[in-house]
Amino acid sequence: MNGAPARCWRLRRGVRLGHDPVRRTPVLLHPEGVLLLNETAAAILRVCQDTAGAAEIEDVLAERYDTVDTEEVEAFLAALAARHLLEPVTSAQTSAPGGAGPESGRHCGG
């Protein structure tokens, strides 16, 4: 995104996606509380339940929407990282077993 190398993301330990049946909306559950999500945010975070790179996130959004604003997606991911809900994943972590290295078919790193 923005010509920068793609960074991979994943949900931090203790953070998970859920659904609020009363509000009928997706939520992000974390130790400090609950974050209500819109459908676009939920689509992005579903990809991040495992390790996701920028290209994979954009691919998922492109399947659903006519246009993808990569700067907006990047800002959303950065905001969640600032709140300690997402964490960046290093290239060493993505090439480890169970990571999102080339053998897994994931798009992490490019």
One Martini backbone bead per residue (centre of mass of N, CA, C, O) as a GRO file, in nm:
protein
  110
    1MET     BB    1   0.098   0.034   0.021
    2ASN     BB    2   0.213   0.322  -0.100
    3GLY     BB    3   0.480   0.142  -0.194
    4ALA     BB    4   0.506  -0.024   0.042
    5PRO     BB    5   0.572  -0.274   0.211
    6ALA     BB    6   0.419  -0.537   0.303
    7ARG     BB    7   0.221  -0.606   0.579
    8CYS     BB    8   0.156  -0.809   0.843
    9TRP     BB    9  -0.140  -0.942   1.008
   10ARG     BB   10  -0.283  -0.988   1.345
   11LEU     BB   11  -0.439  -1.095   1.598
   12ARG     BB   12  -0.427  -1.069   1.910
   13ARG     BB   13  -0.406  -1.195   2.195
   14GLY     BB   14  -0.750  -1.206   2.304
   15VAL     BB   15  -0.857  -1.159   2.013
   16ARG     BB   16  -1.196  -1.154   1.867
   17LEU     BB   17  -1.447  -1.256   1.679
   18GLY     BB   18  -1.796  -1.159   1.665
   19HIS     BB   19  -2.153  -1.162   1.767
   20ASP     BB   20  -2.429  -0.946   1.808
   21PRO     BB   21  -2.757  -1.040   1.848
   22VAL     BB   22  -2.895  -0.772   1.925
   23ARG     BB   23  -2.748  -0.580   1.701
   24ARG     BB   24  -2.655  -0.735   1.449
   25THR     BB   25  -2.324  -0.739   1.488
   26PRO     BB   26  -2.008  -0.712   1.456
   27VAL     BB   27  -1.727  -0.803   1.673
   28LEU     BB   28  -1.457  -0.702   1.893
   29LEU     BB   29  -1.293  -0.897   2.119
   30HIS     BB   30  -1.152  -0.781   2.431
   31PRO     BB   31  -1.027  -0.739   2.744
   32GLU     BB   32  -1.151  -0.425   2.753
   33GLY     BB   33  -1.380  -0.518   2.529
   34VAL     BB   34  -1.597  -0.378   2.273
   35LEU     BB   35  -1.614  -0.366   1.911
   36LEU     BB   36  -1.793  -0.222   1.678
   37LEU     BB   37  -1.878  -0.334   1.348
   38ASN     BB   38  -1.857  -0.326   1.028
   39GLU     BB   39  -1.851  -0.510   0.743
   40THR     BB   40  -1.572  -0.420   0.647
   41ALA     BB   41  -1.414  -0.469   0.906
   42ALA     BB   42  -1.488  -0.768   0.928
   43ALA     BB   43  -1.357  -0.858   0.662
   44ILE     BB   44  -1.072  -0.783   0.741
   45LEU     BB   45  -1.060  -0.952   1.017
   46ARG     BB   46  -1.105  -1.232   0.902
   47VAL     BB   47  -0.826  -1.239   0.766
   48CYS     BB   48  -0.672  -1.174   1.056
   49GLN     BB   49  -0.704  -1.443   1.213
   50ASP     BB   50  -0.481  -1.471   1.059
   51THR     BB   51  -0.239  -1.408   0.842
   52ALA     BB   52  -0.218  -1.078   0.677
   53GLY     BB   53  -0.189  -0.918   0.385
   54ALA     BB   54  -0.251  -0.662   0.183
   55ALA     BB   55  -0.333  -0.827  -0.069
   56GLU     BB   56  -0.545  -1.005   0.068
   57ILE     BB   57  -0.731  -0.785   0.167
   58GLU     BB   58  -0.786  -0.660  -0.112
   59ASP     BB   59  -0.908  -0.914  -0.241
   60VAL     BB   60  -1.153  -0.938  -0.055
   61LEU     BB   61  -1.270  -0.653  -0.113
   62ALA     BB   62  -1.289  -0.680  -0.429
   63GLU     BB   63  -1.517  -0.900  -0.418
   64ARG     BB   64  -1.731  -0.685  -0.275
   65TYR     BB   65  -1.608  -0.423  -0.410
   66ASP     BB   66  -1.542  -0.188  -0.650
   67THR     BB   67  -1.360  -0.037  -0.436
   68VAL     BB   68  -1.025   0.027  -0.295
   69ASP     BB   69  -0.902   0.198  -0.011
   70THR     BB   70  -0.587   0.165   0.093
   71GLU     BB   71  -0.558   0.400   0.294
   72GLU     BB   72  -0.800   0.321   0.471
   73VAL     BB   73  -0.703   0.043   0.547
   74GLU     BB   74  -0.435   0.130   0.672
   75ALA     BB   75  -0.562   0.313   0.891
   76PHE     BB   76  -0.726   0.093   1.031
   77LEU     BB   77  -0.488  -0.091   1.108
   78ALA     BB   78  -0.331   0.125   1.269
   79ALA     BB   79  -0.552   0.179   1.480
   80LEU     BB   80  -0.558  -0.111   1.594
   81ALA     BB   81  -0.259  -0.122   1.669
   82ALA     BB   82  -0.271   0.123   1.870
   83ARG     BB   83  -0.490  -0.061   2.046
   84HIS     BB   84  -0.381  -0.363   2.057
   85LEU     BB   85  -0.544  -0.565   1.831
   86LEU     BB   86  -0.302  -0.557   1.643
   87GLU     BB   87  -0.025  -0.725   1.471
   88PRO     BB   88   0.269  -0.735   1.350
   89VAL     BB   89   0.450  -0.935   1.112
   90THR     BB   90   0.721  -1.094   1.054
   91SER     BB   91   0.899  -1.267   0.823
   92ALA     BB   92   0.983  -1.492   1.022
   93GLN     BB   93   0.690  -1.563   1.109
   94THR     BB   94   0.580  -1.631   0.813
   95SER     BB   95   0.801  -1.877   0.768
   96ALA     BB   96   0.682  -2.029   0.975
   97PRO     BB   97   0.515  -2.262   1.100
   98GLY     BB   98   0.185  -2.141   1.039
   99GLY     BB   99   0.234  -1.928   0.861
  100ALA     BB  100   0.254  -1.691   0.566
  101GLY     BB  101   0.405  -1.834   0.365
  102PRO     BB  102   0.447  -1.958   0.052
  103GLU     BB  103   0.344  -2.253   0.132
  104SER     BB  104   0.043  -2.142   0.220
  105GLY     BB  105  -0.069  -1.921  -0.003
  106ARG     BB  106  -0.013  -1.656   0.099
  107HIS     BB  107   0.033  -1.280   0.071
  108CYS     BB  108   0.262  -1.229   0.242
  109GLY     BB  109   0.475  -0.965   0.127
  110GLY     BB  110   0.294  -0.901  -0.175
   0.00000   0.00000   0.00000
